[in-house]
Short mmCIF file of C-alpha atoms and ligand atoms in Angstrom, two decimals:
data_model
loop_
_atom_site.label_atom_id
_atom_site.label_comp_id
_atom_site.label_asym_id
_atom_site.label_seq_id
_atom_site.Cartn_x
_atom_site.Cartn_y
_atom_site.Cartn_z
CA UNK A 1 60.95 90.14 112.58
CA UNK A 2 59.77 93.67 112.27
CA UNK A 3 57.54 94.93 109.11
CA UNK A 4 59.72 96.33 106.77
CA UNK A 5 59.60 100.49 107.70
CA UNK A 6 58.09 101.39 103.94
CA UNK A 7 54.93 99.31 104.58
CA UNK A 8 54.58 101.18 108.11
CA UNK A 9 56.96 98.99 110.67
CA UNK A 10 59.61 100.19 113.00
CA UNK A 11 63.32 101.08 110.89
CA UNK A 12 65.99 98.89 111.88
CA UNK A 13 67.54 101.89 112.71
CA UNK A 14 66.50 104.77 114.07
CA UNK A 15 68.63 107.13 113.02
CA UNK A 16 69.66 106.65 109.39
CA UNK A 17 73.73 105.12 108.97
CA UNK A 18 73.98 108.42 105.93
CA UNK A 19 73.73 111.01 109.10
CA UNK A 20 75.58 108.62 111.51
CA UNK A 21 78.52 107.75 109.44
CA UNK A 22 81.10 110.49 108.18
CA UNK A 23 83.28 110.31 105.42
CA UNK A 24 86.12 111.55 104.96
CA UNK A 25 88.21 111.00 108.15
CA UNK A 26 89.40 113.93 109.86
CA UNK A 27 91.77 114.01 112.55
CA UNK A 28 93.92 116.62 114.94
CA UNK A 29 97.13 115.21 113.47
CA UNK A 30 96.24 116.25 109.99
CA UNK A 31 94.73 119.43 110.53
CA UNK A 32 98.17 120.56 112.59
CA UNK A 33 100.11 119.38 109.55
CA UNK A 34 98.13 121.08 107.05
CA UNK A 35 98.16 124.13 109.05
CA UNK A 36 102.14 123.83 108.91
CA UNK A 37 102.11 123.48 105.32
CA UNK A 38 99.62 126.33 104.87
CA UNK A 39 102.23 128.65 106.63
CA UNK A 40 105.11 127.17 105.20
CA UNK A 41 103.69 128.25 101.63
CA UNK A 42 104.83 125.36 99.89
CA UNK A 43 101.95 124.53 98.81
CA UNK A 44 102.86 123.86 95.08
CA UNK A 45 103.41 120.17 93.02
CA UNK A 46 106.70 121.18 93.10
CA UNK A 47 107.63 120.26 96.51
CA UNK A 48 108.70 117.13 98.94
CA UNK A 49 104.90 117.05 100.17
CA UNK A 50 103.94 115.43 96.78
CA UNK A 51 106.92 113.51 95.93
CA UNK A 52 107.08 112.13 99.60
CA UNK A 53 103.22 110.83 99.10
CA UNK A 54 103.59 109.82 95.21
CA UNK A 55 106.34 107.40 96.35
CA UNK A 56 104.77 105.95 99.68
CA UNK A 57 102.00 104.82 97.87
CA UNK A 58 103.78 103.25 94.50
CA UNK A 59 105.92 101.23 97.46
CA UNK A 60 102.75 99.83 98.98
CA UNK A 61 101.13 98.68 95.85
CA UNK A 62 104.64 97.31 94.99
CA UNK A 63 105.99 100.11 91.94
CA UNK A 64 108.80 101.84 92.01
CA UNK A 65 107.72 105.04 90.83
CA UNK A 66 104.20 107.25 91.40
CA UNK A 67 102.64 110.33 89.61
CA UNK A 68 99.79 112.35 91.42
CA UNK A 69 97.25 113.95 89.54
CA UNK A 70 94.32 115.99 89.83
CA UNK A 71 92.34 113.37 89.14
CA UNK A 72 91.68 109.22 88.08
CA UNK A 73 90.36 110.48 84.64
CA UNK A 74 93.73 111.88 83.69
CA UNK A 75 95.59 108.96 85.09
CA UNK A 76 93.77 106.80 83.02
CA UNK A 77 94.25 109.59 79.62
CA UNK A 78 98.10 109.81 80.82
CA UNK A 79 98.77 105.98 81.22
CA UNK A 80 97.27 105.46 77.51
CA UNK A 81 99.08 108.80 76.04
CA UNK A 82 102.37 107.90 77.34
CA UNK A 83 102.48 104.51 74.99
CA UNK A 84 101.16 107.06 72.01
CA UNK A 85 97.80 105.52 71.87
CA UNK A 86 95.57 107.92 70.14
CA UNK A 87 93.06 108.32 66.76
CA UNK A 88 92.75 104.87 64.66
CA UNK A 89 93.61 103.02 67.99
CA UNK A 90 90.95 100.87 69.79
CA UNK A 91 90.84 100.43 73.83
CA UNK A 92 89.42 97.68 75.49
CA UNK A 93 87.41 98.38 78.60
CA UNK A 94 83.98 97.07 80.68
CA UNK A 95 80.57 97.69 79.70
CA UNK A 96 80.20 98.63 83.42
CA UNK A 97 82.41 101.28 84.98
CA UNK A 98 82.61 104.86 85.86
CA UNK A 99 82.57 106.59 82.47
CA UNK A 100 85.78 107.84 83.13
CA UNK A 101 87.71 104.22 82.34
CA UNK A 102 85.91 105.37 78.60
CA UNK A 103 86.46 108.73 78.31
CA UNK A 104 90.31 108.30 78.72
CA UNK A 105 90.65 106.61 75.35
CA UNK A 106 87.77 108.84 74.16
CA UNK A 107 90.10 112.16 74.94
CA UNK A 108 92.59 110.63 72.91
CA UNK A 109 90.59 110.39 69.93
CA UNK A 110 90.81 106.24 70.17
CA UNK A 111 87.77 104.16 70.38
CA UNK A 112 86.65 102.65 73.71
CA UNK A 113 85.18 98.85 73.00
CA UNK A 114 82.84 97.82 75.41
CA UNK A 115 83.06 94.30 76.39
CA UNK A 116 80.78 92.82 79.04
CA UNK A 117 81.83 91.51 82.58
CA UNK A 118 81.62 88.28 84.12
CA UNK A 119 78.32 87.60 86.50
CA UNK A 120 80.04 86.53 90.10
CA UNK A 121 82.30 89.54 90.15
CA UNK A 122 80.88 92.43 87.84
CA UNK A 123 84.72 92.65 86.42
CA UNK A 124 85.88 92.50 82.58
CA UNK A 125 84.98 88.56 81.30
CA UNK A 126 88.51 87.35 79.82
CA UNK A 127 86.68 85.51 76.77
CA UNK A 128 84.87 88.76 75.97
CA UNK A 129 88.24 90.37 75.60
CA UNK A 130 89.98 88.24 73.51
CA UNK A 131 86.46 87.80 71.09
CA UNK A 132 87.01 92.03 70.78
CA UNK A 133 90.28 91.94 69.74
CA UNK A 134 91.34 93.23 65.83
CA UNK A 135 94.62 94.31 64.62
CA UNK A 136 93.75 98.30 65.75
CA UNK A 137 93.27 97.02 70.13
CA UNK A 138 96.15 98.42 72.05
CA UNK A 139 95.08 98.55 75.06
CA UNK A 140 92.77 96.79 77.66
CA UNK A 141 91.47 98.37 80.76
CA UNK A 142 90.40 96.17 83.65
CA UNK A 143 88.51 97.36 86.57
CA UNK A 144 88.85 96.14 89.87
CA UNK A 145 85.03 96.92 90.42
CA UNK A 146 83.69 98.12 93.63
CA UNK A 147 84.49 95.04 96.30
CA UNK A 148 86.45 92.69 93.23
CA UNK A 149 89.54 92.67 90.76
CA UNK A 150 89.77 91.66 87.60
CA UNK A 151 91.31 88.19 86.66
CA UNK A 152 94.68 89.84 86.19
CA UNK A 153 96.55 86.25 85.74
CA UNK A 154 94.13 85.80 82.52
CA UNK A 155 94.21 89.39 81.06
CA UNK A 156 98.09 89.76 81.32
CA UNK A 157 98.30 86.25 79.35
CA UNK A 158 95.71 87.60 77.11
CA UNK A 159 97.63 90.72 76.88
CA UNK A 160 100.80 89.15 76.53
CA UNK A 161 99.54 87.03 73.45
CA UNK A 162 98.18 89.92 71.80
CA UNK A 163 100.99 92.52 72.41
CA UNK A 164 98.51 94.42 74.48
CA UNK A 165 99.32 97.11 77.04
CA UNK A 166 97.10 97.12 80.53
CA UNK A 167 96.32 100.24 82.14
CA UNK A 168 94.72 98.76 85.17
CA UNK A 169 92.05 101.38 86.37
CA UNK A 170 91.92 100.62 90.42
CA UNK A 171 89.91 103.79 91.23
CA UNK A 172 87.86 101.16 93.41
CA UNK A 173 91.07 99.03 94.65
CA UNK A 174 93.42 101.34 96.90
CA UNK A 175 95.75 98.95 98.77
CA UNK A 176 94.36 95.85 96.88
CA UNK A 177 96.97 92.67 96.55
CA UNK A 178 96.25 90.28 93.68
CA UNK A 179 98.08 86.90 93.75
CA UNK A 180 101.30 88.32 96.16
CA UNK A 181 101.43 91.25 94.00
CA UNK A 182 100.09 94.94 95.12
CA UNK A 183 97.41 96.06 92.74
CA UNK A 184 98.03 98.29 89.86
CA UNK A 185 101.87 96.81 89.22
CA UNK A 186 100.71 93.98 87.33
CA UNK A 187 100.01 95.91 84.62
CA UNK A 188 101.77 98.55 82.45
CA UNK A 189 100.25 101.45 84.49
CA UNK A 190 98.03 101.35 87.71
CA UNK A 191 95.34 104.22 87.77
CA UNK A 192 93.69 105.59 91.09
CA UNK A 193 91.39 108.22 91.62
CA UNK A 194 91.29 110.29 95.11
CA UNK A 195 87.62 111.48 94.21
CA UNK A 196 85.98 111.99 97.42
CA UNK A 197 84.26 108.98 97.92
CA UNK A 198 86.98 106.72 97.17
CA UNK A 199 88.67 104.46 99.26
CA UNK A 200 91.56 107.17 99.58
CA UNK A 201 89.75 110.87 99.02
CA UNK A 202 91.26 114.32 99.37
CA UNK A 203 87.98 115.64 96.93
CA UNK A 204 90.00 115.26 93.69
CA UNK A 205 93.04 113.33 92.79
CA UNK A 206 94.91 110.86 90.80
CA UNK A 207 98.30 108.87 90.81
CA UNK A 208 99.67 106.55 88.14
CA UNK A 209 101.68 103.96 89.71
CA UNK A 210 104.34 101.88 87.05
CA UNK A 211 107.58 100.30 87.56
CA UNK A 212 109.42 101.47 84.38
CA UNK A 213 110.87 104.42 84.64
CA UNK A 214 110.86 105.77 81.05
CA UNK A 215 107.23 105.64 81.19
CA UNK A 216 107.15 107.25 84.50
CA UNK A 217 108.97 110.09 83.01
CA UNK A 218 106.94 110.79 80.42
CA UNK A 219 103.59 110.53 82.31
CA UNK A 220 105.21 112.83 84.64
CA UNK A 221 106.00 115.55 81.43
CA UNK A 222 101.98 114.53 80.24
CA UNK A 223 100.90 116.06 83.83
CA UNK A 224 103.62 118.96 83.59
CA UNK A 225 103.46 120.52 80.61
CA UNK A 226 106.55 118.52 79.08
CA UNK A 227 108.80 119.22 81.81
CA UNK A 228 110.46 116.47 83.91
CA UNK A 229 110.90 115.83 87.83
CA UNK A 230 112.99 118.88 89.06
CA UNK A 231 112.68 120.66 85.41
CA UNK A 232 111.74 124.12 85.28
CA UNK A 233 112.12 127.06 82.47
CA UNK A 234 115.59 127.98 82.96
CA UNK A 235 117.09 124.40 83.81
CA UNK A 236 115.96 121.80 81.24
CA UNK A 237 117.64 118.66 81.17
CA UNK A 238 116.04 116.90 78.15
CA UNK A 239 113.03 118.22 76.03
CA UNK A 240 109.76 116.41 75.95
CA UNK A 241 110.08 113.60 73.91
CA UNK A 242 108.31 115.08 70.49
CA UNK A 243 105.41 112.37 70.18
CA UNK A 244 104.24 113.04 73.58
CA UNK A 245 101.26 115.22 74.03
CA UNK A 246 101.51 117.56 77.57
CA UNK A 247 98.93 118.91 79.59
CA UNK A 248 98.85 120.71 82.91
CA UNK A 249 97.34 118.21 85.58
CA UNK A 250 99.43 119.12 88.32
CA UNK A 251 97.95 118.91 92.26
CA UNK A 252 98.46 120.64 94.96
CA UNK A 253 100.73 119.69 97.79
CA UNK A 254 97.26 120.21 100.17
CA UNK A 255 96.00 117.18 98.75
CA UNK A 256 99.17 115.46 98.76
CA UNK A 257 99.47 115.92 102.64
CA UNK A 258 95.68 114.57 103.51
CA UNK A 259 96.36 111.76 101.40
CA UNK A 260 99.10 110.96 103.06
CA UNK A 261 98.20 110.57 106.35
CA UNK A 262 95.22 108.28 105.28
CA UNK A 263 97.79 105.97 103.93
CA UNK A 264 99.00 105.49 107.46
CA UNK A 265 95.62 103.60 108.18
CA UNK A 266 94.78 101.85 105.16
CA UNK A 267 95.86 98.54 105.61
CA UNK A 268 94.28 98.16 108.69
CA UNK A 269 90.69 99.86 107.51
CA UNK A 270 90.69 97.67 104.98
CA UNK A 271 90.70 94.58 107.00
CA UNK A 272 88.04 96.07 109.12
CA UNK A 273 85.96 96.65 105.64
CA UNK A 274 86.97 92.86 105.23
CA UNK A 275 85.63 91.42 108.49
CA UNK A 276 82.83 93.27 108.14
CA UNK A 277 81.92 91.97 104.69
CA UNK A 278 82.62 88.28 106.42
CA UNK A 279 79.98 88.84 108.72
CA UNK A 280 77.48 89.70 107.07
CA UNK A 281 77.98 87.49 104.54
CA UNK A 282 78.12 84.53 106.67
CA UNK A 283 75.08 85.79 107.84
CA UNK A 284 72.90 86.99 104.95
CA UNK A 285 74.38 83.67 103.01
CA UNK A 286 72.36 81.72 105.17
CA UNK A 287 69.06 83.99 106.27
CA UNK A 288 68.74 85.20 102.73
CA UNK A 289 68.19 84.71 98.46
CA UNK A 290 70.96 87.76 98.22
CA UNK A 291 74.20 86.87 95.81
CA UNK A 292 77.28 89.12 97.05
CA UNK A 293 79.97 89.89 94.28
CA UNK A 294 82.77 87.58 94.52
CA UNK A 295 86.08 89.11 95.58
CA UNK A 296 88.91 88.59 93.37
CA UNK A 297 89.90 85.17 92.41
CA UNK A 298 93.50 85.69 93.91
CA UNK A 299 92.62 88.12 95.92
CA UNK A 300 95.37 88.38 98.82
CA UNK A 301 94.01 91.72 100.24
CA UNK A 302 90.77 92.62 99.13
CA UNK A 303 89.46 96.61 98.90
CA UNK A 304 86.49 97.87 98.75
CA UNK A 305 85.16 100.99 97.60
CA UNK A 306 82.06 99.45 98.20
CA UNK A 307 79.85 95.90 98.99
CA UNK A 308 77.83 95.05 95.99
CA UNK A 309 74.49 93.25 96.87
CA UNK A 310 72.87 91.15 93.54
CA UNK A 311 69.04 90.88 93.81
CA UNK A 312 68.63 88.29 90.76
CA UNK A 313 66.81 85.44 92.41
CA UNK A 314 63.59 84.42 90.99
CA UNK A 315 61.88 85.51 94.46
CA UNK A 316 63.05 89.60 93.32
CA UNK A 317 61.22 89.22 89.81
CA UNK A 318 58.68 92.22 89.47
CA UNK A 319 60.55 94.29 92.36
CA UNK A 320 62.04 97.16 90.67
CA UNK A 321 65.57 97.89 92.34
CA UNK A 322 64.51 101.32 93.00
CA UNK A 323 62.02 99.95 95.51
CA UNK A 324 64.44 97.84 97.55
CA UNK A 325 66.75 100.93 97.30
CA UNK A 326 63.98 103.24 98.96
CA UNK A 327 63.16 100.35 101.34
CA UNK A 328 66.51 99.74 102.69
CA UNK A 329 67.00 103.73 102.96
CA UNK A 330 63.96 103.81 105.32
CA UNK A 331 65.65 101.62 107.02
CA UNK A 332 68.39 103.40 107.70
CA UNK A 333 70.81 101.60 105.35
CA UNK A 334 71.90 103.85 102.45
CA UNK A 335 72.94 101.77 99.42
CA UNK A 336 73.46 103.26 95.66
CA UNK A 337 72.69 101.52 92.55
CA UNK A 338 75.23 100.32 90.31
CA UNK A 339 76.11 102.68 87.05
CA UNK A 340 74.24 102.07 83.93
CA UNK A 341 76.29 100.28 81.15
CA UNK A 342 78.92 103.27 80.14
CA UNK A 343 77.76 103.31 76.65
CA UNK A 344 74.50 105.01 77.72
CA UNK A 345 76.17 107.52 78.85
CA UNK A 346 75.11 110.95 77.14
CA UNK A 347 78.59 111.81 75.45
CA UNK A 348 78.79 108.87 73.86
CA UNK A 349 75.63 108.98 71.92
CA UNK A 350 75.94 112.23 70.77
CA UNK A 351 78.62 110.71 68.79
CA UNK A 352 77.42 107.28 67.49
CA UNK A 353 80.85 106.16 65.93
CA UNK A 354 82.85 107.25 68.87
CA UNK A 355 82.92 103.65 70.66
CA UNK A 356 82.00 100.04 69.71
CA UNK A 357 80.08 97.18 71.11
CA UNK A 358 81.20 94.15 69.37
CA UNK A 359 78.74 91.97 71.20
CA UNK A 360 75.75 92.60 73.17
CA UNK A 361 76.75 93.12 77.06
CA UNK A 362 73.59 90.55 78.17
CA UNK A 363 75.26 89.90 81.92
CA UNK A 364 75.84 93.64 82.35
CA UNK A 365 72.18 94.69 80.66
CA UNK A 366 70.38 91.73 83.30
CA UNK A 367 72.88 92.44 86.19
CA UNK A 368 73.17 96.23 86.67
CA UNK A 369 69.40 96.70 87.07
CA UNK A 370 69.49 93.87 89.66
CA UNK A 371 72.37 95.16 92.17
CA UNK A 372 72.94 98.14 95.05
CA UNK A 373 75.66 98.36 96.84
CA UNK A 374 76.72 100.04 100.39
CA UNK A 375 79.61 102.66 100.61
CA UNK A 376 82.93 101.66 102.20
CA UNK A 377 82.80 104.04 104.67
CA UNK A 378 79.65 101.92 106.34
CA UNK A 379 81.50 98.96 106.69
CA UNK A 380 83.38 100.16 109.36
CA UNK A 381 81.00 100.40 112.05
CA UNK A 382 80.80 98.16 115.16
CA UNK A 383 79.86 94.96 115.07
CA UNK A 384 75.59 96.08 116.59
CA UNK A 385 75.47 98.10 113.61
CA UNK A 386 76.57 95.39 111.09
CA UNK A 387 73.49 92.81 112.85
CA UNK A 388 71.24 96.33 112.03
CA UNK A 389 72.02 96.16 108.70
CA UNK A 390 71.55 92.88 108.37
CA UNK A 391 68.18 93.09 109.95
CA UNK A 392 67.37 95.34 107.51
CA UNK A 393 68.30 93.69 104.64
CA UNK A 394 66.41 90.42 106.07
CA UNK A 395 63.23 92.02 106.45
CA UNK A 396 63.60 93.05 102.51
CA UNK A 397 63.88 89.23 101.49
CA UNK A 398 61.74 87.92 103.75
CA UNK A 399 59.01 90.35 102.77
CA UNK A 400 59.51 90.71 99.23
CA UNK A 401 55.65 89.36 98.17
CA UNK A 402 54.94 92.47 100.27
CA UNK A 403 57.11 94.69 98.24
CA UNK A 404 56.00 93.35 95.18
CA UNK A 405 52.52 94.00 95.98
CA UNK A 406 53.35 97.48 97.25
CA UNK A 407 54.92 97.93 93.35
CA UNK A 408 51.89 97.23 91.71
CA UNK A 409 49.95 99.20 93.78
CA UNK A 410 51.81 102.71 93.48
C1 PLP B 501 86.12 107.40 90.31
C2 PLP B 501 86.54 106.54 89.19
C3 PLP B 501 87.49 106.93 88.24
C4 PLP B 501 88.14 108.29 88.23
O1 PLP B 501 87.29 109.31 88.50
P1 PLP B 501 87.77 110.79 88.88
O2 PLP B 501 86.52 111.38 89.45
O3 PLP B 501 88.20 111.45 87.62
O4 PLP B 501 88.88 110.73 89.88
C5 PLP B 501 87.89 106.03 87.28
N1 PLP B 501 87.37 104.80 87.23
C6 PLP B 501 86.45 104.37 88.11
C7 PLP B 501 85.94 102.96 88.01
C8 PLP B 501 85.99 105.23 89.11
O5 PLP B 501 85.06 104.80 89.97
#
C-alpha cells in the first residue's frame, strides 16, 4: 500500500472522481423533447407535461395521486398545512436532517421537536419519539437519511397509538421500497425534493405523493393559490376549503419533462448504487475499522442519495473528520460531511422558543462529527473505480497514527 497522498504518496487516483463524474445526466433524448416542449409553448403547470410526470411517479412509489412543486421544502409545509397544523401545534422531526424537514413546521408557526436518531442508521430512534410526545404533537417527520429509512413499521404504530399524522420526508429516498410497500405511501404524505443533487434533480423541485384524494386536493389548492386540478378564474368548481392557507408553488412543465425521463432509469441506477455499496462493503468490512450506515430494516429497494461512512472506532480518536475529509479528497474521492444537528442552524437561534429539544440528542452530537459520506452519483462507476476508492479509503485506516500525528503537527 501506497502513502496516503496528504503525507506526500501517490493519489489513488489521478484524476480526482469530482472532475470525472457528472451529475446530472444528460442525454440526446431529453434535450429533443425539451426542445419540443420549448416550441410547443406549453411550458406552464397547467399542462399534460406535469400531470403526466406527477402521476408516473406516485404509481412507482405505490400512491394514487402526486403534486409537483417547486421544491421539497414546500412539500414538506404543504403536507403539514393540508391537515391544518399550524401555531400551538408541535412537529416531531430528527435532530439530524436538512433544515428544511424543520423549517416546514417552522413556516407554519408550529414548533419543530428535535428528537435524536438511532446510531446504525442515522434515522429518527422510535423510543425518542414516543418520550417527545405531549397532548400539542401532531405530526412526526421521519427521514429516510442519506443511504437508510426510517423504521416505518414502528413509527406508523407509534403514530397510530398517538393519533399522529406522518409526513414522511424522502428527499434522500426516490424509488425506495420499505417492507413491499413504495416509500412515501406508508405515511399520510410522502415528500421529495428534486434539488439538484438529489437522487432525481431538475435544480429545484418537489412532489407530495398520498393516496387520499381529499388531501391531494387540497395540497394541490396549497400549491395553486386555492384553485383545484383544471380550475381557473372563470370556471371554479368548488372554493378553497376556508381553513386552508394557499400559496403559489407551482413548477414549470421544463422541470416536469427532465424529471421524467430520469424516472425511466431509476430503478435500474439504483441497483447499480446498490451493488456498488455491496462491494465495497464486503470489502472495506473486512480490510477496515469503518462502520457503514445500515440500510433500512425492511428495506426491499434501498436508495441512496448518498453512502454514509462512520469513523467512530477508538483507532479515529484525535483525527478531526475534517482531516480524513481533506485526505480522501487528495485522493481523489470527494466525500461531504454530514449536516450539523438542525437546531444549530442560524434561524433557529435567533428565535430561542421557536423549537424544542426535550432530551439531549447524545448519538447525533457524538455521531455527526464522526461521519462523511460519498454522493450517489459516484457510486455508479465501474467496478476499477470502486477498488480505487477503496484503496483510498484503506490507506486512511491503515495510516491513521500518521494522520493523527500530521493533526497535531499543523
Ligand atoms: C433536500 C432536502 C429537502 C428539501 O430541500 P429543497 O432544497 O427545498 O428541495 C428536505 N429534506 C431533506 C432531508 C433534504 O435533504
Amino acid at each position: 500500500m501506497s502513502e496516503l497522498a496528504l503525507l506526500g504518496g501517490r493519489p489513488a487516483f489521478e484524476e480526482s472522481l469530482a472532475s470525472r463524474v457528472a451529475w446530472p445526466p444528460v442525454d440526446d433524448r431529453t434535450a429533443q423533447k425539451l426542445a419540443e416542449l420549448y416550441y410547443s409553448r406549453r411550458w406552464s403547470a397547467f399542462d399534460e407535461t406535469e400531470s403526466e410526470f406527477a402521476e408516473a411517479f406516485a404509481k412507482l412509489h405505490d400512491a394514487s395521486h402526486g403534486i409537483f412543486t417547486i421544491n421539497g421544502t414546500v412539500t414538506l409545509q404543504c403536507g403539514l398545512g393540508a391537515y391544518g397544523i399550524g401555531p400551538g401545534d408541535e412537529v416531531i422531526v430528527p435532530a439530524v436532517t436538512w433544515y428544511a424537514t424543520a423549517m416546514a413546521p417552522h413556516y407554519l408557526g408550529a414548533t419543530p421537536v428535535f428528537v435524536d436518531v438511532l446510531p446504525d442508521t442515522l434515522c429518527i430512534d422510535p423510543d425518542k419519539i414516543v418520550a417527545a410526545i405531549t397532548e400539542r404533537t401532531r405530526a412526526i417527520i421521519p427521514v429516510h437519511l442519506y443511504g437508510s429509512m426510517a423504521d416505518m413499521d414502528r413509527i406508523m404504530a407509534i403514530a397510530k397509538a398517538h393519533r399522529l399524522r406522518v409526513i414522511e420526508d424522502c428527499a434522500h429516498m426516490h424509488g425506495g421500497v420499505w417492507n413491499g410497500h413504495g416509500i412515501g405511501s406508508i405515511g399520510d404524505v410522502g415528500s421529495f425534493s428534486f434539488q439538484h443533487s438529489k437522487t432525481m434533480g431538475c435544480a429545484d423541485g418537489g412532489m407530495c405523493i398520498t393516496s387520499d384524494a381529499e388531501i391531494a386536493d387540497r395540497i394541490f389548492r396549497m400549491k395553486h393559490i386555492g384553485y383545484g386540478p383544471g380550475e381557473h378564474p372563470g370556471n371554479i368548481r368548488q372554493p378553497p376549503p376556508r381553513d386552508l392557507k394557499c400559496y403559489n408553488f407551482r413548477a414549470t412543465a421544463f422541470t416536469a419533462l427532465i424529471l421524467h425521463e430520469q424516472l425511466h432509469s431509476l430503478v435500474e441506477r439504483l441497483g447499480r448504487y446498490g451493488a456498488a455499496v455491496r462491494y465495497l462493503e464486503n470489502r472495506l468490512g473486512q480490510t477496515t475499522n469503518i462502520r457503514f450506515q445500515k440500510p433500512g430494516r425492511r428495506a426491499d429497494r434501498q436508495g441512496y442519495y448518498g453512502w454514509n461512512m462512520i469513523f467512530d472506532a477508538p483507532r479515529y480518536e484525535g483525527i478531526p473528520i475534517s482531516l480524513i475529509r481533506q485526505a480522501l479528497a487528495i485522493e481523489g474521492v470527494p466525500v461531504g460531511v454530514v449536516w450539523d444537528p438542525v437546531y444549530r442552524f442560524i434561524l433557529f437561534n435567533l428565535e430561542p422558543n421557536a423549537y424544542r429539544i426535550p432530551e439531549p440528542c447524545t448519538v447525533a452530537e457524538r455521531l455527526v462529527p464522526r461521519a462523511l459520506w460519498l454522493m450517489h452519483a459516484y457510486l455508479d462507476v465501474d467496478e476499477s473505480d470502486l477498488d480505487r476508492i477503496a484503496e483510498a479509503i484503506e490507506k486512511v485506516d491503515a495510516q491513521a497514527d500518521a494522520l493523527r500525528v500530521h493533526a497535531k503537527a499543523s
